[in-house]
mmCIF file of C-alpha atoms and ligand atoms in Angstrom:
data_model
loop_
_atom_site.group_PDB
_atom_site.id
_atom_site.type_symbol
_atom_site.label_atom_id
_atom_site.label_comp_id
_atom_site.label_asym_id
_atom_site.label_seq_id
_atom_site.Cartn_x
_atom_site.Cartn_y
_atom_site.Cartn_z
ATOM 1 C CA MET A 7 0.000 0.000 0.000
ATOM 2 C CA ASN A 8 1.182 3.541 -0.590
ATOM 3 C CA THR A 9 0.513 6.932 0.953
ATOM 4 C CA ALA A 10 -2.494 7.677 -1.274
ATOM 5 C CA ASP A 11 -4.265 4.544 0.009
ATOM 6 C CA PHE A 12 -4.512 6.173 3.436
ATOM 7 C CA ILE A 13 -6.377 9.298 2.314
ATOM 8 C CA TYR A 14 -9.907 9.155 3.674
ATOM 9 C CA GLN A 15 -12.404 8.760 0.881
ATOM 10 C CA GLY A 16 -15.422 10.045 2.819
ATOM 11 C CA THR A 17 -18.948 8.785 3.170
ATOM 12 C CA LYS A 18 -22.330 10.352 3.539
ATOM 13 C CA LYS A 19 -22.553 8.993 7.074
ATOM 14 C CA SER A 20 -22.621 11.658 9.761
ATOM 15 C CA ILE A 21 -21.847 11.104 13.424
ATOM 16 C CA GLU A 22 -22.724 13.860 15.890
ATOM 17 C CA LYS A 23 -21.027 12.482 18.974
ATOM 18 C CA ALA A 24 -18.769 9.549 19.708
ATOM 19 C CA SER A 25 -16.265 8.491 22.329
ATOM 20 C CA PHE A 26 -13.614 5.765 22.111
ATOM 21 C CA THR A 27 -11.195 4.377 24.667
ATOM 22 C CA CYS A 28 -8.080 2.584 23.447
ATOM 23 C CA GLN A 29 -5.084 1.140 25.192
ATOM 24 C CA THR A 30 -1.792 0.644 23.391
ATOM 25 C CA PRO A 31 1.518 -0.569 24.781
ATOM 26 C CA SER A 32 5.071 0.617 24.546
ATOM 27 C CA ASN A 33 7.548 -1.569 22.639
ATOM 28 C CA ILE A 34 11.203 -2.509 22.897
ATOM 29 C CA ALA A 35 13.279 -2.664 19.730
ATOM 30 C CA LEU A 36 15.637 -5.587 19.110
ATOM 31 C CA VAL A 37 17.012 -4.116 15.870
ATOM 32 C CA LYS A 38 16.964 -0.367 16.366
ATOM 33 C CA TYR A 39 15.501 2.515 14.389
ATOM 34 C CA TRP A 40 17.973 5.403 14.601
ATOM 35 C CA GLY A 41 17.971 7.769 11.651
ATOM 36 C CA LYS A 42 15.078 8.968 9.498
ATOM 37 C CA SER A 43 14.125 11.254 6.638
ATOM 38 C CA ASP A 44 10.983 13.315 6.088
ATOM 39 C CA PRO A 45 8.135 12.461 6.667
ATOM 40 C CA GLN A 46 9.114 9.966 9.357
ATOM 41 C CA ILE A 47 10.669 7.488 6.916
ATOM 42 C CA PRO A 48 13.180 5.195 8.648
ATOM 43 C CA LYS A 49 16.693 4.789 7.272
ATOM 44 C CA ASN A 50 16.588 1.074 8.075
ATOM 45 C CA ALA A 51 14.062 -1.575 9.009
ATOM 46 C CA SER A 52 13.584 -2.284 12.730
ATOM 47 C CA ILE A 53 11.820 -4.950 14.790
ATOM 48 C CA SER A 54 10.454 -4.868 18.321
ATOM 49 C CA PHE A 55 8.650 -6.851 20.949
ATOM 50 C CA THR A 56 5.348 -5.194 21.702
ATOM 51 C CA LEU A 57 5.045 -4.897 25.484
ATOM 52 C CA ASN A 58 2.052 -5.683 27.630
ATOM 53 C CA HIS A 59 1.949 -3.855 30.966
ATOM 54 C CA CYS A 60 3.633 -0.578 29.961
ATOM 55 C CA HIS A 61 0.769 1.093 28.154
ATOM 56 C CA THR A 62 -1.179 4.295 27.589
ATOM 57 C CA LYS A 63 -4.955 4.364 27.897
ATOM 58 C CA THR A 64 -6.623 7.189 25.991
ATOM 59 C CA THR A 65 -10.217 8.290 25.585
ATOM 60 C CA ILE A 66 -11.202 10.749 22.894
ATOM 61 C CA ALA A 67 -14.680 12.293 22.933
ATOM 62 C CA PHE A 68 -15.575 13.675 19.505
ATOM 63 C CA THR A 69 -18.314 16.301 19.117
ATOM 64 C CA LYS A 70 -19.345 17.491 15.689
ATOM 65 C CA VAL A 71 -18.917 21.228 15.066
ATOM 66 C CA ASP A 72 -18.988 23.499 12.003
ATOM 67 C CA LYS A 73 -16.071 22.679 9.743
ATOM 68 C CA SER A 74 -13.044 24.635 10.928
ATOM 69 C CA THR A 75 -9.668 25.438 9.380
ATOM 70 C CA THR A 76 -7.832 24.126 12.442
ATOM 71 C CA ILE A 77 -8.119 20.947 14.467
ATOM 72 C CA THR A 78 -9.361 21.796 17.948
ATOM 73 C CA PHE A 79 -8.830 19.727 21.069
ATOM 74 C CA ASP A 80 -8.402 19.823 24.815
ATOM 75 C CA LEU A 81 -5.867 17.551 26.436
ATOM 76 C CA TYR A 82 -5.882 16.046 29.912
ATOM 77 C CA PHE A 83 -3.091 13.845 31.218
ATOM 78 C CA GLU A 84 -3.867 11.815 34.326
ATOM 79 C CA GLY A 85 -6.870 14.036 35.020
ATOM 80 C CA LYS A 86 -5.078 17.375 34.686
ATOM 81 C CA LYS A 87 -5.182 19.759 31.765
ATOM 82 C CA LYS A 88 -1.801 19.597 30.017
ATOM 83 C CA GLU A 89 -1.037 22.679 27.973
ATOM 84 C CA ASP A 90 2.658 21.792 27.639
ATOM 85 C CA PHE A 91 1.890 18.497 25.803
ATOM 86 C CA LYS A 92 -0.359 20.311 23.312
ATOM 87 C CA PRO A 93 2.222 21.571 20.763
ATOM 88 C CA LYS A 94 3.482 18.026 20.096
ATOM 89 C CA ILE A 95 -0.058 16.707 19.636
ATOM 90 C CA SER A 96 -1.010 19.730 17.475
ATOM 91 C CA LYS A 97 1.933 18.986 15.212
ATOM 92 C CA PHE A 98 0.834 15.355 15.029
ATOM 93 C CA PHE A 99 -2.709 16.389 14.036
ATOM 94 C CA GLU A 100 -1.314 18.723 11.352
ATOM 95 C CA ARG A 101 0.711 15.848 9.919
ATOM 96 C CA ILE A 102 -2.255 13.475 9.769
ATOM 97 C CA ALA A 103 -4.928 16.024 8.746
ATOM 98 C CA SER A 104 -4.761 15.273 5.025
ATOM 99 C CA TYR A 105 -5.386 11.568 5.745
ATOM 100 C CA CYS A 106 -8.201 12.239 8.225
ATOM 101 C CA PRO A 107 -9.870 15.466 7.005
ATOM 102 C CA TYR A 108 -12.975 14.663 9.090
ATOM 103 C CA LEU A 109 -10.982 15.830 12.125
ATOM 104 C CA TYR A 110 -11.701 19.432 11.040
ATOM 105 C CA GLU A 111 -15.375 18.744 11.750
ATOM 106 C CA TYR A 112 -14.935 17.639 15.347
ATOM 107 C CA GLU A 113 -13.939 19.081 18.653
ATOM 108 C CA MET A 114 -11.927 16.547 20.629
ATOM 109 C CA VAL A 115 -11.462 16.116 24.355
ATOM 110 C CA ILE A 116 -8.545 13.793 25.003
ATOM 111 C CA HIS A 117 -7.956 12.060 28.331
ATOM 112 C CA SER A 118 -4.776 10.027 28.636
ATOM 113 C CA GLU A 119 -3.020 8.047 31.349
ATOM 114 C CA ASN A 120 0.037 5.807 31.491
ATOM 115 C CA SER A 121 0.328 2.540 33.411
ATOM 116 C CA PHE A 122 3.956 3.371 34.151
ATOM 117 C CA PRO A 123 5.101 6.346 36.209
ATOM 118 C CA HIS A 124 5.257 9.501 34.092
ATOM 119 C CA SER A 125 8.894 10.236 34.884
ATOM 120 C CA SER A 126 10.221 6.684 34.648
ATOM 121 C CA GLY A 127 12.380 7.304 31.596
ATOM 122 C CA ILE A 128 10.167 4.864 29.672
ATOM 123 C CA ALA A 129 9.378 6.192 26.228
ATOM 124 C CA SER A 130 5.758 7.265 26.312
ATOM 125 C CA SER A 131 5.649 8.587 22.751
ATOM 126 C CA ALA A 132 5.201 5.091 21.261
ATOM 127 C CA SER A 133 2.241 4.186 23.461
ATOM 128 C CA GLY A 134 0.870 7.746 23.592
ATOM 129 C CA MET A 135 0.798 8.396 19.851
ATOM 130 C CA SER A 136 -0.462 4.932 18.962
ATOM 131 C CA ALA A 137 -3.342 5.250 21.460
ATOM 132 C CA ILE A 138 -4.491 8.531 19.868
ATOM 133 C CA ALA A 139 -4.152 6.982 16.400
ATOM 134 C CA MET A 140 -6.315 4.019 17.464
ATOM 135 C CA CYS A 141 -9.058 6.300 18.867
ATOM 136 C CA ILE A 142 -9.123 8.247 15.584
ATOM 137 C CA MET A 143 -9.301 5.020 13.591
ATOM 138 C CA ASN A 144 -12.239 3.898 15.713
ATOM 139 C CA LEU A 145 -14.077 7.039 14.616
ATOM 140 C CA GLU A 146 -13.077 6.364 11.001
ATOM 141 C CA LYS A 147 -14.375 2.804 11.341
ATOM 142 C CA GLU A 148 -17.771 4.198 12.423
ATOM 143 C CA LEU A 149 -17.734 6.594 9.485
ATOM 144 C CA THR A 150 -16.815 3.811 7.050
ATOM 145 C CA PRO A 151 -18.267 0.605 8.527
ATOM 146 C CA ASP A 152 -17.096 -1.438 5.541
ATOM 147 C CA ALA A 153 -13.414 -0.794 6.267
ATOM 148 C CA GLU A 154 -11.579 -4.049 6.976
ATOM 149 C CA ILE A 155 -9.845 -4.551 10.308
ATOM 150 C CA ASP A 156 -6.523 -5.098 8.541
ATOM 151 C CA TYR A 157 -6.856 -1.646 6.916
ATOM 152 C CA ILE A 158 -7.819 -0.064 10.254
ATOM 153 C CA HIS A 159 -4.695 -1.509 11.887
ATOM 154 C CA LYS A 160 -2.437 -0.512 8.988
ATOM 155 C CA LYS A 161 -3.765 3.028 8.920
ATOM 156 C CA ALA A 162 -3.530 3.297 12.731
ATOM 157 C CA SER A 163 0.127 2.291 12.463
ATOM 158 C CA PHE A 164 0.603 4.701 9.526
ATOM 159 C CA LEU A 165 -0.861 7.595 11.559
ATOM 160 C CA ALA A 166 1.047 6.623 14.725
ATOM 161 C CA ARG A 167 4.302 6.662 12.734
ATOM 162 C CA LEU A 168 3.679 10.285 11.797
ATOM 163 C CA GLY A 169 3.534 11.070 15.534
ATOM 164 C CA SER A 170 6.558 9.001 16.539
ATOM 165 C CA GLY A 171 8.354 6.437 14.402
ATOM 166 C CA SER A 172 8.476 3.704 17.018
ATOM 167 C CA ALA A 173 4.730 4.171 17.681
ATOM 168 C CA SER A 174 4.066 2.432 14.358
ATOM 169 C CA ARG A 175 5.205 -0.803 16.070
ATOM 170 C CA SER A 176 2.701 -0.566 18.960
ATOM 171 C CA ILE A 177 -0.590 -1.436 17.241
ATOM 172 C CA GLU A 178 -0.030 -5.183 16.953
ATOM 173 C CA GLY A 179 2.218 -7.802 18.536
ATOM 174 C CA PRO A 180 4.128 -9.691 19.752
ATOM 175 C CA LEU A 181 6.788 -8.906 17.109
ATOM 176 C CA VAL A 182 6.451 -6.047 14.647
ATOM 177 C CA VAL A 183 8.694 -4.984 11.764
ATOM 178 C CA TRP A 184 8.675 -1.388 10.543
ATOM 179 C CA GLY A 185 10.677 -0.393 7.474
ATOM 180 C CA LYS A 186 10.917 -1.966 4.063
ATOM 181 C CA HIS A 187 13.079 -5.084 4.043
ATOM 182 C CA PRO A 188 13.577 -7.413 1.070
ATOM 183 C CA ASN A 189 13.199 -10.555 3.189
ATOM 184 C CA ILE A 190 10.117 -9.529 5.152
ATOM 185 C CA PRO A 191 7.085 -9.845 2.871
ATOM 186 C CA GLU A 192 4.671 -6.883 3.017
ATOM 187 C CA SER A 193 7.097 -4.795 5.101
ATOM 188 C CA SER A 194 6.822 -1.047 4.567
ATOM 189 C CA ASP A 195 8.426 2.260 5.506
ATOM 190 C CA LEU A 196 4.920 3.629 6.058
ATOM 191 C CA TYR A 197 3.598 1.286 8.773
ATOM 192 C CA GLY A 198 4.475 -1.690 10.932
ATOM 193 C CA VAL A 199 3.600 -5.286 10.040
ATOM 194 C CA LYS A 200 3.476 -8.346 12.265
ATOM 195 C CA PHE A 201 6.586 -10.509 11.924
ATOM 196 C CA PRO A 202 5.239 -12.841 9.254
ATOM 197 C CA PHE A 203 7.017 -16.116 10.139
ATOM 198 C CA LYS A 204 6.335 -18.735 12.786
ATOM 199 C CA THR A 205 8.553 -18.032 15.787
ATOM 200 C CA HIS A 206 10.227 -20.661 17.926
ATOM 201 C CA PRO A 207 8.318 -21.320 21.206
ATOM 202 C CA ILE A 208 11.288 -20.078 23.284
ATOM 203 C CA PHE A 209 10.222 -16.555 22.288
ATOM 204 C CA ASN A 210 6.621 -16.982 23.475
ATOM 205 C CA GLU A 211 5.706 -14.385 26.091
ATOM 206 C CA TYR A 212 9.323 -13.242 26.204
ATOM 207 C CA GLN A 213 10.055 -11.409 29.458
ATOM 208 C CA ASP A 214 11.302 -7.827 29.774
ATOM 209 C CA THR A 215 12.205 -6.465 33.196
ATOM 210 C CA VAL A 216 12.972 -2.764 32.907
ATOM 211 C CA LEU A 217 15.561 -1.643 35.444
ATOM 212 C CA LEU A 218 14.929 2.054 36.071
ATOM 213 C CA VAL A 219 18.434 3.451 36.362
ATOM 214 C CA ASP A 220 17.501 7.046 35.642
ATOM 215 C CA LYS A 221 13.966 8.322 35.796
ATOM 216 C CA GLY A 222 14.742 11.900 34.759
ATOM 217 C CA GLU A 223 14.132 13.626 31.444
ATOM 218 C CA LYS A 224 16.620 12.571 28.764
ATOM 219 C CA GLN A 225 19.328 15.185 28.110
ATOM 220 C CA VAL A 226 19.071 14.566 24.372
ATOM 221 C CA SER A 227 15.726 13.788 22.742
ATOM 222 C CA SER A 228 15.294 10.995 20.196
ATOM 223 C CA THR A 229 14.433 13.597 17.572
ATOM 224 C CA VAL A 230 17.802 15.308 18.041
ATOM 225 C CA GLY A 231 19.553 11.918 18.030
ATOM 226 C CA HIS A 232 17.867 10.856 14.785
ATOM 227 C CA ASN A 233 18.877 14.157 13.165
ATOM 228 C CA LEU A 234 22.509 13.654 14.107
ATOM 229 C CA MET A 235 22.536 10.555 11.887
ATOM 230 C CA HIS A 236 22.296 12.834 8.805
ATOM 231 C CA ASP A 237 25.978 13.809 8.881
ATOM 232 C CA HIS A 238 27.179 10.851 10.886
ATOM 233 C CA PRO A 239 30.475 9.352 9.635
ATOM 234 C CA PHE A 240 29.243 5.768 10.155
ATOM 235 C CA ALA A 241 25.620 6.238 9.061
ATOM 236 C CA THR A 242 25.710 4.345 5.755
ATOM 237 C CA GLN A 243 27.431 1.363 7.311
ATOM 238 C CA ARG A 244 25.042 1.400 10.279
ATOM 239 C CA PHE A 245 21.887 1.379 8.139
ATOM 240 C CA LYS A 246 23.298 -1.506 6.092
ATOM 241 C CA GLN A 247 24.240 -3.408 9.254
ATOM 242 C CA ALA A 248 20.777 -2.922 10.780
ATOM 243 C CA ASN A 249 19.115 -4.399 7.701
ATOM 244 C CA GLU A 250 21.541 -7.336 7.767
ATOM 245 C CA ASN A 251 20.876 -7.820 11.472
ATOM 246 C CA LEU A 252 17.150 -7.904 10.859
ATOM 247 C CA GLU A 253 17.663 -10.648 8.316
ATOM 248 C CA LYS A 254 19.806 -12.636 10.779
ATOM 249 C CA LEU A 255 17.306 -12.061 13.567
ATOM 250 C CA SER A 256 14.476 -13.275 11.372
ATOM 251 C CA THR A 257 16.279 -16.631 11.047
ATOM 252 C CA ILE A 258 17.047 -16.736 14.779
ATOM 253 C CA LEU A 259 13.435 -16.015 15.745
ATOM 254 C CA GLN A 260 12.388 -18.980 13.629
ATOM 255 C CA ASN A 261 15.071 -21.496 14.632
ATOM 256 C CA GLY A 262 15.269 -20.508 18.328
ATOM 257 C CA ASN A 263 19.060 -20.179 18.461
ATOM 258 C CA ILE A 264 19.083 -18.274 21.733
ATOM 259 C CA LYS A 265 22.867 -17.773 21.885
ATOM 260 C CA ASP A 266 22.760 -15.989 18.519
ATOM 261 C CA PHE A 267 19.751 -13.995 19.744
ATOM 262 C CA ILE A 268 21.675 -12.759 22.793
ATOM 263 C CA GLN A 269 24.705 -11.790 20.748
ATOM 264 C CA LEU A 270 22.714 -9.918 18.133
ATOM 265 C CA VAL A 271 20.393 -8.080 20.535
ATOM 266 C CA GLU A 272 23.179 -6.895 22.835
ATOM 267 C CA SER A 273 25.301 -5.823 19.890
ATOM 268 C CA GLU A 274 22.373 -3.791 18.496
ATOM 269 C CA ALA A 275 21.933 -2.005 21.850
ATOM 270 C CA LEU A 276 25.605 -1.128 22.123
ATOM 271 C CA THR A 277 25.751 -0.050 18.471
ATOM 272 C CA LEU A 278 22.836 2.346 19.046
ATOM 273 C CA HIS A 279 24.779 3.963 21.872
ATOM 274 C CA ALA A 280 27.993 3.854 19.824
ATOM 275 C CA MET A 281 26.201 6.025 17.249
ATOM 276 C CA MET A 282 25.503 8.546 20.010
ATOM 277 C CA LEU A 283 29.105 8.423 21.231
ATOM 278 C CA THR A 284 30.402 9.090 17.719
ATOM 279 C CA SER A 285 27.958 11.754 16.506
ATOM 280 C CA ASN A 286 28.776 15.444 16.271
ATOM 281 C CA PRO A 287 28.030 16.720 18.864
ATOM 282 C CA TYR A 288 28.643 13.489 20.786
ATOM 283 C CA PHE A 289 26.624 12.541 23.834
ATOM 284 C CA ILE A 290 26.273 9.754 26.396
ATOM 285 C CA LEU A 291 22.903 8.534 27.643
ATOM 286 C CA MET A 292 24.189 5.562 29.643
ATOM 287 C CA LYS A 293 24.920 6.121 33.350
ATOM 288 C CA PRO A 294 27.518 4.360 35.520
ATOM 289 C CA ASN A 295 24.803 2.005 36.782
ATOM 290 C CA THR A 296 23.853 1.077 33.212
ATOM 291 C CA LEU A 297 27.376 -0.346 32.834
ATOM 292 C CA GLU A 298 27.279 -1.984 36.278
ATOM 293 C CA ILE A 299 24.136 -3.845 35.219
ATOM 294 C CA ILE A 300 25.550 -4.880 31.839
ATOM 295 C CA ASN A 301 28.686 -6.268 33.485
ATOM 296 C CA ALA A 302 26.641 -8.080 36.129
ATOM 297 C CA ILE A 303 24.459 -9.697 33.456
ATOM 298 C CA TRP A 304 27.556 -10.890 31.596
ATOM 299 C CA LYS A 305 29.028 -12.288 34.817
ATOM 300 C CA TYR A 306 25.757 -14.041 35.718
ATOM 301 C CA ARG A 307 25.638 -15.602 32.258
ATOM 302 C CA GLU A 308 29.209 -16.805 32.593
ATOM 303 C CA GLU A 309 28.495 -18.395 35.980
ATOM 304 C CA THR A 310 25.132 -19.974 35.148
ATOM 305 C CA ASP A 311 23.431 -21.513 32.128
ATOM 306 C CA SER A 312 21.098 -18.504 31.894
ATOM 307 C CA ASN A 313 19.974 -17.004 28.600
ATOM 308 C CA VAL A 314 19.313 -13.576 30.063
ATOM 309 C CA CYS A 315 20.468 -10.597 27.982
ATOM 310 C CA PHE A 316 19.973 -6.838 27.843
ATOM 311 C CA THR A 317 18.936 -4.149 25.446
ATOM 312 C CA LEU A 318 18.832 -0.368 25.750
ATOM 313 C CA ASP A 319 16.602 2.389 24.453
ATOM 314 C CA ALA A 320 17.771 5.941 23.958
ATOM 315 C CA GLY A 321 18.308 6.302 27.698
ATOM 316 C CA ALA A 322 20.027 4.872 30.757
ATOM 317 C CA ASN A 323 17.432 2.244 31.724
ATOM 318 C CA VAL A 324 18.222 -1.392 31.006
ATOM 319 C CA HIS A 325 15.683 -3.770 29.486
ATOM 320 C CA VAL A 326 16.540 -7.262 30.741
ATOM 321 C CA LEU A 327 15.216 -9.883 28.304
ATOM 322 C CA TYR A 328 14.793 -13.607 29.033
ATOM 323 C CA PRO A 329 12.657 -16.635 28.127
ATOM 324 C CA LYS A 330 9.532 -17.219 30.198
ATOM 325 C CA GLU A 331 10.836 -20.531 31.538
ATOM 326 C CA GLU A 332 13.712 -18.684 33.246
ATOM 327 C CA LYS A 333 11.403 -16.192 34.959
ATOM 328 C CA GLN A 334 11.812 -17.456 38.496
ATOM 329 C CA LYS A 335 15.599 -17.714 38.426
ATOM 330 C CA VAL A 336 16.222 -14.442 36.634
ATOM 331 C CA GLU A 337 13.790 -12.483 38.819
ATOM 332 C CA LYS A 338 15.586 -13.809 41.894
ATOM 333 C CA PHE A 339 18.923 -12.672 40.454
ATOM 334 C CA LEU A 340 17.548 -9.241 39.536
ATOM 335 C CA LYS A 341 15.940 -8.701 42.943
ATOM 336 C CA GLU A 342 19.012 -9.787 44.864
ATOM 337 C CA LYS A 343 21.732 -8.210 42.758
ATOM 338 C CA MET A 344 20.367 -5.488 40.480
ATOM 339 C CA LEU A 345 17.972 -3.364 42.530
ATOM 340 C CA LYS A 346 20.805 -1.436 44.106
ATOM 341 C CA TYR A 347 21.557 0.019 40.672
ATOM 342 C CA CYS A 348 17.961 1.238 40.167
ATOM 343 C CA GLN A 349 16.675 4.639 41.231
ATOM 344 C CA LYS A 350 14.721 4.092 44.446
ATOM 345 C CA ASN A 351 14.984 0.336 43.716
ATOM 346 C CA HIS A 352 12.340 0.755 41.026
ATOM 347 C CA TYR A 353 11.831 -1.684 38.162
ATOM 348 C CA ILE A 354 8.944 -2.812 35.942
ATOM 349 C CA CYS A 355 8.123 -6.414 34.980
ATOM 350 C CA ASP A 356 6.720 -6.767 31.503
ATOM 351 C CA ASN A 357 6.467 -9.319 28.710
ATOM 352 C CA ALA A 358 5.740 -9.465 24.993
ATOM 353 C CA GLY A 359 2.060 -8.825 24.266
ATOM 354 C CA PHE A 360 -0.446 -8.351 21.502
ATOM 355 C CA GLY A 361 -0.892 -4.634 20.937
ATOM 356 C CA ALA A 362 -3.862 -2.286 20.892
ATOM 357 C CA GLN A 363 -7.111 -2.893 22.703
ATOM 358 C CA THR A 364 -10.346 -0.961 22.260
ATOM 359 C CA PHE A 365 -12.851 -0.842 25.117
HETATM 360 C C1 DP6 B 9 16.181 4.278 20.345
HETATM 361 O O1 DP6 B 9 10.338 6.685 17.804
HETATM 362 O O2 DP6 B 9 11.169 7.969 19.808
HETATM 363 O O3 DP6 B 9 13.924 3.779 20.824
HETATM 364 O O4 DP6 B 9 10.283 9.103 15.454
HETATM 365 O O5 DP6 B 9 11.540 10.983 16.500
HETATM 366 O O6 DP6 B 9 9.548 10.017 17.673
HETATM 367 P P1 DP6 B 9 10.716 9.757 16.749
HETATM 368 O O7 DP6 B 9 11.700 8.773 17.504
HETATM 369 P P2 DP6 B 9 11.393 7.524 18.418
HETATM 370 O O8 DP6 B 9 12.811 6.774 18.329
HETATM 371 C C2 DP6 B 9 13.014 5.572 18.996
HETATM 372 C C3 DP6 B 9 14.414 5.191 18.940
HETATM 373 C C4 DP6 B 9 14.813 3.999 19.768
HETATM 374 C C5 DP6 B 9 14.941 2.749 18.897
HETATM 375 C C6 DP6 B 9 13.668 2.081 18.468
HETATM 376 O O9 DP6 B 9 12.661 2.127 19.198
HETATM 377 O O10 DP6 B 9 13.711 1.445 17.404
#
């Protein structure tokens, strides 16, 4: 499908009032998206586990008004009016307006809340933007009842991507690919698709314990980081490597070679941060405790037969990944040895899940 396929074709149906509540999760990338061109087109394909417990729940109440030249909305976050979040959402609405022109005919009241603490350093843009996109697509589904569910999901992912690239991977689960890749049928730069092959059972309900090393605001936003890839000396090689890694990971996810999985996922995380270390200007998002945790995980793996590994987002927190059957042992290790590296001993237990829910 291409961009034109997502332009709303309109019906005669008119809806005066409607309200939809959708919940969408965050996701954790295994092969990372880092570098993009306009409009939100990734420089390489990426793949992530959709999470389960870390989610945003959003309700949008739509009320029909006279057609306006701007999209009007009020925004509440965890019950309180949030003027400072509005510019980002306004920009998102501007970007999606040509695909959803009916938005000019509605006033929206948006209520949003996260399941994870607001200042936990967990990326809320993926879950936040995808939840808004899903609410809008619920309205579109009412306006065009014949639309197929597959189209609704694709367009929700397409819209979410225009808000935040990684949000395109939060509509479905448990594994989503975003970015065109020759070996992933149907993959696209415009939206995420479910990983199309049968995965080995070792990856069922894969566990992700997020160790909250630093709960503060990031010093460098993802947007700035992505932009620094434009003149990055290693950019071309990195984009090529990411696409190769996705191909390797596709094989691993099917054959269940967990040792290869660990090696590839950890290398991806460190490469992401290596791009930050070698950009101009350079920056470091890891903290001393990020490295303490990484070293402790390596030591634990050396001393036991564990298949635990780590990955990182654009921040200091560590996502600890492991098969479900190791849950008891790994949780014991994390509780006994890793909590001292977490801010206020805080961590979040999550696992791979299935994406958006509408209530
Ligand atoms: C490091 O999706 O937050 O988490 O498109 O500018 O909103 P924008 O960026 P964002 O970037 C996420 C980068 C990452 C890797 C990943 O999730 O693939």
